[in-house]
C-alpha positions as protocol buffer text, in pm:
chain_id: "A"
residue {
  index: 1
  type: THR
  ca { x: 0 y: 0 z: 0 }
}
residue {
  index: 2
  type: ARG
  ca { x: 131 y: 342 z: -91 }
}
residue {
  index: 3
  type: ARG
  ca { x: 119 y: 589 z: 195 }
}
residue {
  index: 4
  type: ALA
  ca { x: 161 y: 965 z: 167 }
}
residue {
  index: 5
  type: LEU
  ca { x: 360 y: 1145 z: 432 }
}
residue {
  index: 6
  type: HIS
  ca { x: 249 y: 1486 z: 547 }
}
residue {
  index: 7
  type: PHE
  ca { x: 425 y: 1727 z: 772 }
}
residue {
  index: 8
  type: VAL
  ca { x: 337 y: 2011 z: 1003 }
}
residue {
  index: 9
  type: LEU
  ca { x: 540 y: 2286 z: 841 }
}
residue {
  index: 10
  type: ARG
  ca { x: 467 y: 2557 z: 1097 }
}
residue {
  index: 11
  type: HIS
  ca { x: 222 y: 2652 z: 1369 }
}
residue {
  index: 12
  type: GLU
  ca { x: 129 y: 3000 z: 1490 }
}
residue {
  index: 13
  type: GLU
  ca { x: -93 y: 3129 z: 1773 }
}
residue {
  index: 14
  type: PHE
  ca { x: -280 y: 3462 z: 1753 }
}
residue {
  index: 15
  type: GLU
  ca { x: -442 y: 3649 z: 2042 }
}
residue {
  index: 16
  type: GLU
  ca { x: -667 y: 3870 z: 1823 }
}
residue {
  index: 17
  type: GLY
  ca { x: -877 y: 3811 z: 1514 }
}
residue {
  index: 18
  type: CYS
  ca { x: -731 y: 3848 z: 1166 }
}
residue {
  index: 19
  type: LYS
  ca { x: -768 y: 4214 z: 1056 }
}
residue {
  index: 20
  type: ALA
  ca { x: -806 y: 4101 z: 693 }
}
residue {
  index: 21
  type: ALA
  ca { x: -1107 y: 3883 z: 788 }
}
residue {
  index: 22
  type: CYS
  ca { x: -917 y: 3582 z: 655 }
}
residue {
  index: 23
  type: ASN
  ca { x: -1017 y: 3376 z: 956 }
}
residue {
  index: 24
  type: GLY
  ca { x: -1391 y: 3414 z: 912 }
}
residue {
  index: 25
  type: PRO
  ca { x: -1630 y: 3621 z: 1124 }
}
residue {
  index: 26
  type: TYR
  ca { x: -1439 y: 3558 z: 1448 }
}
residue {
  index: 27
  type: ASP
  ca { x: -1246 y: 3820 z: 1642 }
}
residue {
  index: 28
  type: GLY
  ca { x: -1089 y: 3620 z: 1923 }
}
residue {
  index: 29
  type: LYS
  ca { x: -786 y: 3399 z: 1979 }
}
residue {
  index: 30
  type: TRP
  ca { x: -708 y: 3155 z: 1697 }
}
residue {
  index: 31
  type: SER
  ca { x: -427 y: 2939 z: 1564 }
}
residue {
  index: 32
  type: LYS
  ca { x: -293 y: 2850 z: 1221 }
}
residue {
  index: 33
  type: THR
  ca { x: -113 y: 2529 z: 1124 }
}
residue {
  index: 34
  type: MET
  ca { x: 40 y: 2480 z: 780 }
}
residue {
  index: 35
  type: VAL
  ca { x: 58 y: 2117 z: 665 }
}
residue {
  index: 36
  type: GLY
  ca { x: 190 y: 1974 z: 342 }
}
residue {
  index: 37
  type: PHE
  ca { x: 419 y: 1732 z: 164 }
}
residue {
  index: 38
  type: GLY
  ca { x: 717 y: 1968 z: 134 }
}
residue {
  index: 39
  type: PRO
  ca { x: 827 y: 2332 z: 160 }
}
residue {
  index: 40
  type: GLU
  ca { x: 554 y: 2594 z: 115 }
}
residue {
  index: 41
  type: ASP
  ca { x: 737 y: 2762 z: -175 }
}
residue {
  index: 42
  type: ASP
  ca { x: 698 y: 2469 z: -414 }
}
residue {
  index: 43
  type: HIS
  ca { x: 451 y: 2213 z: -273 }
}
residue {
  index: 44
  type: PHE
  ca { x: 79 y: 2193 z: -202 }
}
residue {
  index: 45
  type: VAL
  ca { x: 12 y: 2326 z: 147 }
}
residue {
  index: 46
  type: ALA
  ca { x: -310 y: 2344 z: 347 }
}
residue {
  index: 47
  type: GLU
  ca { x: -369 y: 2610 z: 613 }
}
residue {
  index: 48
  type: LEU
  ca { x: -576 y: 2475 z: 899 }
}
residue {
  index: 49
  type: THR
  ca { x: -724 y: 2728 z: 1142 }
}
residue {
  index: 50
  type: TYR
  ca { x: -876 y: 2676 z: 1483 }
}
residue {
  index: 51
  type: ASN
  ca { x: -1091 y: 2940 z: 1654 }
}
residue {
  index: 52
  type: TYR
  ca { x: -1071 y: 2917 z: 2032 }
}
residue {
  index: 53
  type: GLY
  ca { x: -1396 y: 2962 z: 2221 }
}
residue {
  index: 54
  type: ILE
  ca { x: -1619 y: 2841 z: 1938 }
}
residue {
  index: 55
  type: GLY
  ca { x: -1825 y: 2551 z: 2073 }
}
residue {
  index: 56
  type: ASP
  ca { x: -1964 y: 2445 z: 1738 }
}
residue {
  index: 57
  type: TYR
  ca { x: -2020 y: 2560 z: 1383 }
}
residue {
  index: 58
  type: LYS
  ca { x: -2335 y: 2566 z: 1175 }
}
residue {
  index: 59
  type: LEU
  ca { x: -2335 y: 2299 z: 906 }
}
residue {
  index: 60
  type: GLY
  ca { x: -2160 y: 2447 z: 606 }
}
residue {
  index: 61
  type: ASN
  ca { x: -1975 y: 2711 z: 811 }
}
residue {
  index: 62
  type: ASP
  ca { x: -1679 y: 2490 z: 904 }
}
residue {
  index: 63
  type: PHE
  ca { x: -1499 y: 2482 z: 568 }
}
residue {
  index: 64
  type: MET
  ca { x: -1498 y: 2805 z: 373 }
}
residue {
  index: 65
  type: GLY
  ca { x: -1279 y: 2738 z: 69 }
}
residue {
  index: 66
  type: ILE
  ca { x: -934 y: 2679 z: -76 }
}
residue {
  index: 67
  type: THR
  ca { x: -691 y: 2938 z: -213 }
}
residue {
  index: 68
  type: LEU
  ca { x: -507 y: 2827 z: -528 }
}
residue {
  index: 69
  type: ALA
  ca { x: -175 y: 2979 z: -636 }
}
residue {
  index: 70
  type: SER
  ca { x: -69 y: 2696 z: -870 }
}
residue {
  index: 71
  type: SER
  ca { x: -141 y: 2756 z: -1239 }
}
residue {
  index: 72
  type: GLN
  ca { x: -196 y: 2381 z: -1283 }
}
residue {
  index: 73
  type: ALA
  ca { x: -444 y: 2368 z: -993 }
}
residue {
  index: 74
  type: VAL
  ca { x: -630 y: 2672 z: -1132 }
}
residue {
  index: 75
  type: SER
  ca { x: -640 y: 2509 z: -1477 }
}
residue {
  index: 76
  type: ASN
  ca { x: -776 y: 2185 z: -1328 }
}
residue {
  index: 77
  type: ALA
  ca { x: -1038 y: 2376 z: -1126 }
}
residue {
  index: 78
  type: ARG
  ca { x: -1154 y: 2558 z: -1440 }
}
residue {
  index: 79
  type: LYS
  ca { x: -1182 y: 2227 z: -1631 }
}
residue {
  index: 80
  type: LEU
  ca { x: -1398 y: 2091 z: -1346 }
}
residue {
  index: 81
  type: GLU
  ca { x: -1603 y: 2414 z: -1355 }
}
residue {
  index: 82
  type: TRP
  ca { x: -1534 y: 2497 z: -990 }
}
residue {
  index: 83
  type: PRO
  ca { x: -1638 y: 2851 z: -892 }
}
residue {
  index: 84
  type: LEU
  ca { x: -1321 y: 3063 z: -884 }
}
residue {
  index: 85
  type: SER
  ca { x: -1274 y: 3418 z: -759 }
}
residue {
  index: 86
  type: LYS
  ca { x: -954 y: 3608 z: -833 }
}
residue {
  index: 87
  type: VAL
  ca { x: -794 y: 3725 z: -506 }
}
residue {
  index: 88
  type: ALA
  ca { x: -471 y: 3872 z: -647 }
}
residue {
  index: 89
  type: GLU
  ca { x: -255 y: 3831 z: -957 }
}
residue {
  index: 90
  type: GLY
  ca { x: -222 y: 3453 z: -1010 }
}
residue {
  index: 91
  type: ILE
  ca { x: -411 y: 3368 z: -690 }
}
residue {
  index: 92
  type: PHE
  ca { x: -767 y: 3238 z: -691 }
}
residue {
  index: 93
  type: GLU
  ca { x: -1009 y: 3118 z: -427 }
}
residue {
  index: 94
  type: THR
  ca { x: -1263 y: 2842 z: -477 }
}
residue {
  index: 95
  type: GLU
  ca { x: -1571 y: 2791 z: -263 }
}
residue {
  index: 96
  type: ALA
  ca { x: -1628 y: 2491 z: -42 }
}
residue {
  index: 97
  type: PRO
  ca { x: -1821 y: 2211 z: -213 }
}
């Protein structure tokens, strides 16, 4: 059986909400953990956030979307007709399924 290895690349703790609203509609303490198969500069990486003090989430409010900065991933998403929104030059965001 082939098994993929993943790594915690970095972990950060924040006392206040994200001023850019990147962490959802929460303004309290939160953490961010980056996980992936290699360095962030040239591998797929997922950012996992945790909002302290939130007892539960409404169904559909727990996963908000994925940001794509890979031209190949953007091309694949377009072929699959995923909804994409341009965030910055070469960076797109797709909605949660």
